[in-house]
PDB file of C-alpha atoms in Angstrom:
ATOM      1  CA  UNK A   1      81.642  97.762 103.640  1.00  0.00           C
ATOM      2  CA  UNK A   2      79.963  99.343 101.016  1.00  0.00           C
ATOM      3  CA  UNK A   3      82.394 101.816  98.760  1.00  0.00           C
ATOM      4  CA  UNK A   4      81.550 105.037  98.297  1.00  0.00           C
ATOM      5  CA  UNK A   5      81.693 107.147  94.541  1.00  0.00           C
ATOM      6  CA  UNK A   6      84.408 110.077  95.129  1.00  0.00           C
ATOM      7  CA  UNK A   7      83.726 112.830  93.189  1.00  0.00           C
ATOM      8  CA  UNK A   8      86.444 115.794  93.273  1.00  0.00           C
ATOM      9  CA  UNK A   9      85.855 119.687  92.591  1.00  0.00           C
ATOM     10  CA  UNK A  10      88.483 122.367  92.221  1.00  0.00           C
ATOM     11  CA  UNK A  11      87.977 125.653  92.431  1.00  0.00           C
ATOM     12  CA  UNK A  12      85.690 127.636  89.519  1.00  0.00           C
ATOM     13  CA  UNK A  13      86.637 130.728  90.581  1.00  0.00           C
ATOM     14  CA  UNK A  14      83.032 131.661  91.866  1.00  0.00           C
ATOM     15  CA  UNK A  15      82.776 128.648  94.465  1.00  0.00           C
ATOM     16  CA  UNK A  16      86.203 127.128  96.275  1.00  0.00           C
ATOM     17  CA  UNK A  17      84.794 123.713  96.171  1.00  0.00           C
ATOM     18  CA  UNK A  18      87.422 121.379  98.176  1.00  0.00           C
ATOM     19  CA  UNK A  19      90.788 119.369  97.934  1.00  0.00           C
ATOM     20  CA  UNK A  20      88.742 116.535  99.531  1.00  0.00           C
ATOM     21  CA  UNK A  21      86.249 114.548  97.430  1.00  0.00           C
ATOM     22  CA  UNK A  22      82.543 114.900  97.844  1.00  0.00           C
ATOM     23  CA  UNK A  23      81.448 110.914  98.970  1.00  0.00           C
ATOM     24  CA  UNK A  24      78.201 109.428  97.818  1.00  0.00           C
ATOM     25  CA  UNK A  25      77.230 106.341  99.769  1.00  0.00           C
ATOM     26  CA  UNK A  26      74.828 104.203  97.473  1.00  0.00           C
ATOM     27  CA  UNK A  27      71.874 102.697  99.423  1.00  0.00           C
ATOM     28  CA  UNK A  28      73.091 102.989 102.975  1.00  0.00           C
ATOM     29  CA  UNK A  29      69.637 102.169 104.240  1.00  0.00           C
ATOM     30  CA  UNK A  30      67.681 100.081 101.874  1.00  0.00           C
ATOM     31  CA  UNK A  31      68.429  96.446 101.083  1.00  0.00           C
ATOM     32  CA  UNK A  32      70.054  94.721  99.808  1.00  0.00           C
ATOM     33  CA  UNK A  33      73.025  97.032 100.180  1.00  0.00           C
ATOM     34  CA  UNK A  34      72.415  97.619 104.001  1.00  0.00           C
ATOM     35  CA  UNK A  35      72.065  93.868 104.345  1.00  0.00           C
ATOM     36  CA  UNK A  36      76.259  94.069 103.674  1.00  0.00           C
ATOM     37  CA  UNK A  37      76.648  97.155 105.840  1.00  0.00           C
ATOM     38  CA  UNK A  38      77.220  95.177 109.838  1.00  0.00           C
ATOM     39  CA  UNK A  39      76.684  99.002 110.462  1.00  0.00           C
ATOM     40  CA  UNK A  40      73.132  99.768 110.208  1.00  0.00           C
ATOM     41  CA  UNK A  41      72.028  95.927 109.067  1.00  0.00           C
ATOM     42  CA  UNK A  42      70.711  95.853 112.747  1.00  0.00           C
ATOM     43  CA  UNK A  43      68.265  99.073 112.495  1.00  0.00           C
ATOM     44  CA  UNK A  44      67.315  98.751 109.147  1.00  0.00           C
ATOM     45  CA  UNK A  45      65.515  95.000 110.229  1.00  0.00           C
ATOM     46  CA  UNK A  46      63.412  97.081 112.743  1.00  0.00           C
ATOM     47  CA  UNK A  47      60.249  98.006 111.077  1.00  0.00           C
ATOM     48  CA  UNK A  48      59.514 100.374 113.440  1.00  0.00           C
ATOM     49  CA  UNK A  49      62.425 102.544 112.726  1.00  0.00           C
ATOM     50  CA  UNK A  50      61.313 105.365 109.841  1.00  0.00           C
ATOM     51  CA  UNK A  51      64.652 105.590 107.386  1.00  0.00           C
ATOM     52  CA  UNK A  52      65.119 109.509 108.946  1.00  0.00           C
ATOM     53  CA  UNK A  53      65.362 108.142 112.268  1.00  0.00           C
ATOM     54  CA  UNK A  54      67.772 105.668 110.929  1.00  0.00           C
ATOM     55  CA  UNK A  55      70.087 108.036 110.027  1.00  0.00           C
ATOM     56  CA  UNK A  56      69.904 110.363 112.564  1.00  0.00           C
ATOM     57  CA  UNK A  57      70.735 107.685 115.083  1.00  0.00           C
ATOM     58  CA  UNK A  58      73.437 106.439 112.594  1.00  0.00           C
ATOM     59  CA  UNK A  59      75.059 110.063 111.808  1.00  0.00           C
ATOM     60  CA  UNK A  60      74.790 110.876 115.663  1.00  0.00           C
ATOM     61  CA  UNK A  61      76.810 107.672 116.630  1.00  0.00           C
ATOM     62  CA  UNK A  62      79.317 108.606 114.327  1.00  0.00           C
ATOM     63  CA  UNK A  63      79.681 111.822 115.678  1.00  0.00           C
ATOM     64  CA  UNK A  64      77.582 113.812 113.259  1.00  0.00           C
ATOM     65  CA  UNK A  65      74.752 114.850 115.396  1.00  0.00           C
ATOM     66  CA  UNK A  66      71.523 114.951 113.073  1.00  0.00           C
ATOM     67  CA  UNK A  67      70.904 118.808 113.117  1.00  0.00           C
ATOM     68  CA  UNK A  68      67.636 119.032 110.635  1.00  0.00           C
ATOM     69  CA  UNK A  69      65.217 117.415 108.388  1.00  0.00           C
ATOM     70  CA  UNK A  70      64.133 119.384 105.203  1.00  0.00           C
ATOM     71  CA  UNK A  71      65.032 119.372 101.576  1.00  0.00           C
ATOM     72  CA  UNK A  72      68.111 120.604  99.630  1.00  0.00           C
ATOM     73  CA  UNK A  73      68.009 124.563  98.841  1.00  0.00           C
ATOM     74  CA  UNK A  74      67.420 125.135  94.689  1.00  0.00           C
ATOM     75  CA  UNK A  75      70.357 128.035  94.832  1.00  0.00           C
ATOM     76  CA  UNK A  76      73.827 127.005  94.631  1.00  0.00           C
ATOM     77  CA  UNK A  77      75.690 127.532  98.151  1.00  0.00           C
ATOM     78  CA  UNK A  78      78.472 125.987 100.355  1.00  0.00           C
ATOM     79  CA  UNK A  79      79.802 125.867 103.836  1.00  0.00           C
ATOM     80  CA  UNK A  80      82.524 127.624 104.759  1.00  0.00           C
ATOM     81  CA  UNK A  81      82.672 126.623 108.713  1.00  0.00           C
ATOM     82  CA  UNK A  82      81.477 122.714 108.191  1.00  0.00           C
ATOM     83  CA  UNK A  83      81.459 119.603 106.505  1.00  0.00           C
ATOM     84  CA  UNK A  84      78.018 118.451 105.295  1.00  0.00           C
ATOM     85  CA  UNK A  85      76.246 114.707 105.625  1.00  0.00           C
ATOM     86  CA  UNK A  86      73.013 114.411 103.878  1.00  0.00           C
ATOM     87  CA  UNK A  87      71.016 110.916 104.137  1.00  0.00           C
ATOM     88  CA  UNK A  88      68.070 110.543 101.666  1.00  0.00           C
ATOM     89  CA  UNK A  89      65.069 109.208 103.239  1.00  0.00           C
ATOM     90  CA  UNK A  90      62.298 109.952 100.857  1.00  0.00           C
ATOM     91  CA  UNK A  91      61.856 110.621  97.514  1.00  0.00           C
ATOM     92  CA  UNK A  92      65.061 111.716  95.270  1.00  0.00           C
ATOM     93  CA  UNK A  93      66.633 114.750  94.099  1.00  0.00           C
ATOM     94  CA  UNK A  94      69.119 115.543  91.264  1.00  0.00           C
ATOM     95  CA  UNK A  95      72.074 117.545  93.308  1.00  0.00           C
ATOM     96  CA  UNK A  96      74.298 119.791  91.137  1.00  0.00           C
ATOM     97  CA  UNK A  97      77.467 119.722  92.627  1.00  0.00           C
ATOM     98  CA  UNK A  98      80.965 121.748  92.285  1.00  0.00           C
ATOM     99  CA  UNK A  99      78.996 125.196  90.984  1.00  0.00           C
ATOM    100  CA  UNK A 100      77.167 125.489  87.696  1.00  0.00           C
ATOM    101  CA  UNK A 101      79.608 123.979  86.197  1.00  0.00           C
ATOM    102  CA  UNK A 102      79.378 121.117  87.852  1.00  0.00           C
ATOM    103  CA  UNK A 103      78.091 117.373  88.171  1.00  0.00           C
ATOM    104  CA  UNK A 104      74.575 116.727  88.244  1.00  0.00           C
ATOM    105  CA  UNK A 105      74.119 113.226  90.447  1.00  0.00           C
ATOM    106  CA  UNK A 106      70.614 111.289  90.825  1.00  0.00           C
ATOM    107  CA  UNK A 107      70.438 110.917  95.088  1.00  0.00           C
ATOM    108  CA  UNK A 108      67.458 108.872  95.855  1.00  0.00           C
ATOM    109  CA  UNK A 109      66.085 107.526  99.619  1.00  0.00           C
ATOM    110  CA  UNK A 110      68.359 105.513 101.485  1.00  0.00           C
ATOM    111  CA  UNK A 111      71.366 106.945  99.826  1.00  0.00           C
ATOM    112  CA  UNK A 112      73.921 109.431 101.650  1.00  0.00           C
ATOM    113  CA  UNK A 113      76.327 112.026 100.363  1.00  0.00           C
ATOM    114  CA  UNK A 114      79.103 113.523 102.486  1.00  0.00           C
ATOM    115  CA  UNK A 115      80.449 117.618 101.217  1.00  0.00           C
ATOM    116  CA  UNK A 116      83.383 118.614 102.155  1.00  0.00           C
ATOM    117  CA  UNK A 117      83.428 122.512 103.089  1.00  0.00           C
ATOM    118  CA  UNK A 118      83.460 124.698 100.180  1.00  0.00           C
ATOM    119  CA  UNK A 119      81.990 122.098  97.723  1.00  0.00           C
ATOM    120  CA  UNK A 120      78.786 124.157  96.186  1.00  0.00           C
ATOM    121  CA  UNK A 121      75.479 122.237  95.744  1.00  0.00           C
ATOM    122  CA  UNK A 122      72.004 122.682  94.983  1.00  0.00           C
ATOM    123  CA  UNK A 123      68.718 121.026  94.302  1.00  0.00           C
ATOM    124  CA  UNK A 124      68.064 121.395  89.950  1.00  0.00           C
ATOM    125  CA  UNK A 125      65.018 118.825  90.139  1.00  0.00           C
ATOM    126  CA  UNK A 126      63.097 116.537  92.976  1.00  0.00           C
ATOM    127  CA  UNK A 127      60.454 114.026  93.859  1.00  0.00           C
ATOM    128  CA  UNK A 128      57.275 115.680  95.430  1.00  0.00           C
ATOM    129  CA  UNK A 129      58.184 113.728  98.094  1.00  0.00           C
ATOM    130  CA  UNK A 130      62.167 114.034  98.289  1.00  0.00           C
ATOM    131  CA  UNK A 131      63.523 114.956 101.773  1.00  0.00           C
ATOM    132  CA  UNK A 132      66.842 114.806 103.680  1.00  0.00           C
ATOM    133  CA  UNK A 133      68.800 114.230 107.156  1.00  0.00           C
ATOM    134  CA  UNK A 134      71.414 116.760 107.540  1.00  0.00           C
ATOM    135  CA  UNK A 135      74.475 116.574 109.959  1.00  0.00           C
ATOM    136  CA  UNK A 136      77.977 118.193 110.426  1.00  0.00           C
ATOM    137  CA  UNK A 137      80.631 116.728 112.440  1.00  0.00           C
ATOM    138  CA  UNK A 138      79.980 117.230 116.280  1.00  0.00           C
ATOM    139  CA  UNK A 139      81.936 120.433 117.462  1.00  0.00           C
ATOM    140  CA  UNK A 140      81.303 122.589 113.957  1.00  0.00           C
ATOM    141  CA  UNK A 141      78.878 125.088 112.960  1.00  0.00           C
ATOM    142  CA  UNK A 142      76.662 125.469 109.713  1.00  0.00           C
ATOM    143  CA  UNK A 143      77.099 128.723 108.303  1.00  0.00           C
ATOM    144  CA  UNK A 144      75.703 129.500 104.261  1.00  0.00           C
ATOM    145  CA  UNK A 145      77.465 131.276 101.354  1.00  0.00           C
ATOM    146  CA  UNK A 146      76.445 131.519  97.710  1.00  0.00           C
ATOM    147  CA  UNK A 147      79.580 132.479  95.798  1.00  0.00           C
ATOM    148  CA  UNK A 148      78.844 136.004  96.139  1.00  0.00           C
ATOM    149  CA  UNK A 149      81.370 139.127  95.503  1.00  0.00           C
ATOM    150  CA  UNK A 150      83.429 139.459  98.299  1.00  0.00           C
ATOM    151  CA  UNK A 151      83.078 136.225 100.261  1.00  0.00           C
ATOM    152  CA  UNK A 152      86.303 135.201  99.235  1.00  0.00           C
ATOM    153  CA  UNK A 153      88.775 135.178 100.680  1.00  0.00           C
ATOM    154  CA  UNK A 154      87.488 135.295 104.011  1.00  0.00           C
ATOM    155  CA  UNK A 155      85.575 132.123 103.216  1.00  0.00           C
ATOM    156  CA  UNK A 156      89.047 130.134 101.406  1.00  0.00           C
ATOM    157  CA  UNK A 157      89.972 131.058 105.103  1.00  0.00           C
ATOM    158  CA  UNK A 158      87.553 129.622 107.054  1.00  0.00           C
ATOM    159  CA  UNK A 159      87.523 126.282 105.185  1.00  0.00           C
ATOM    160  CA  UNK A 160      91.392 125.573 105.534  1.00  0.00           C
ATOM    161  CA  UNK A 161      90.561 126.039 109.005  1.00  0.00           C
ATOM    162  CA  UNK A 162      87.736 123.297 109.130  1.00  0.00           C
ATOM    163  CA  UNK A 163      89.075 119.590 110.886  1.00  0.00           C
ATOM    164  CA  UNK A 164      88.782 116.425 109.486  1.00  0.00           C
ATOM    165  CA  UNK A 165      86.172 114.900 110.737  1.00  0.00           C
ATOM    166  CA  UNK A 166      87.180 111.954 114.139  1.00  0.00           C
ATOM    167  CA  UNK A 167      84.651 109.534 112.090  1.00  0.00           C
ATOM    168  CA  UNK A 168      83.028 108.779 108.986  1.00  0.00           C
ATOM    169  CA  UNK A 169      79.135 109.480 108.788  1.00  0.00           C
ATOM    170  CA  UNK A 170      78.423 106.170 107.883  1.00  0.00           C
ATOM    171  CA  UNK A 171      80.944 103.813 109.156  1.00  0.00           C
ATOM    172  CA  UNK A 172      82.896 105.525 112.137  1.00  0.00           C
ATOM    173  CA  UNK A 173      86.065 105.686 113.125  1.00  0.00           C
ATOM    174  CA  UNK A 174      87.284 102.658 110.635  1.00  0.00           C
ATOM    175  CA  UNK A 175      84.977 103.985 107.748  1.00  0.00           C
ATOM    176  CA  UNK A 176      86.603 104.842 104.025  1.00  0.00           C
ATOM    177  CA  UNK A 177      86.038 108.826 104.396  1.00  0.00           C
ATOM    178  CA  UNK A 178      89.154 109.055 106.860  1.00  0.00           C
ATOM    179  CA  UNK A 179      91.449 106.961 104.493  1.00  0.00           C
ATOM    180  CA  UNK A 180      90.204 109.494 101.516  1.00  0.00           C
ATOM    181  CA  UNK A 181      90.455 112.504 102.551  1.00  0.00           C
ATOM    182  CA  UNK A 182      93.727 112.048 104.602  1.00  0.00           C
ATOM    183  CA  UNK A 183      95.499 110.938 101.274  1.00  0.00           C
TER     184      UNK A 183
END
């Protein structure tokens, strides 16, 4: 099973980020590193399968039904009513993560990245090319804020209100999100 990088962001003040640690899953669907994963080993051998429709099937299954395919917005912004699962399938993008203040991570295709509600990201640079999957656990609603006056605290709200998710994006109900964010 392939590990994923936890990165954690408190609160700035401006964006409430999340208690749970943002999960970056490093090459989900390109080999070799899928060629470990019994997960999607099976659809990543099928030529025929793009790497978008590799992760939609793979998010879905998992109980993250694929919702869109676009790109990552260039203003910072969270989710206050959802967690987030984006998988890379083209191109890459450096995500800035936790507010301005934040981490600036290199995503590139066939990696995925899993935001807890509340955890601000945007898009600072991309490929010409660069664009995303984009899921949220099955039974929870995408709604948009951008650390705005007066958000807060109806937004702090909202997020303690969010469920963990029944699976993990990648690996389902046995995967290493559950174990992390229930510690």
């Amino acid at each position: 099973m392939l590990a994923p990088e936890p990165h954690l962001f408190g609160d700035d003040g401006r964006f409430p980020n999340s208690r749970y640690p943002v999960l970056v899953y490093r090459g989900v669907a390109t080999e070799p590193a899928a060629a470990r994963a019994a997960v999607v080993r099976a659809e990543v051998v099928r030529p025929e399968v793009s790497r978008a429709a590799l992760f939609e099937r793979l998010f879905s299954r998992h109980q993250w039904p694929a919702a869109w395919r676009n790109g990552l917005y260039e203003q910072h912004h969270y989710h206050s009513a959802a967690h987030e699962v984006l998988g890379v399938y083209e191109g890459w993008v450096q995500a800035r993560l936790g507010g301005e203040g934040g981490t600036l991570l290199e995503l590139r295709a066939g990696d995925v990245i899993v935001i807890p509600a509340g955890v601000a990201h945007c898009n600072e640079a991309q490929s010409k090319d660069f664009r995303v999957v984009g899921a949220y656990p099955r039974g929870t609603e995408m709604d948009m804020f951008y650390g705005a006056p007066g958000e807060r605290p109806r937004t702090d709200s909202n997020i303690a209100r969010v469920p963990l998710p029944e699976q993990d994006p990648v690996f389902g109900a046995g995967g290493p999100l559950l174990e992390l964010w229930r510690a």
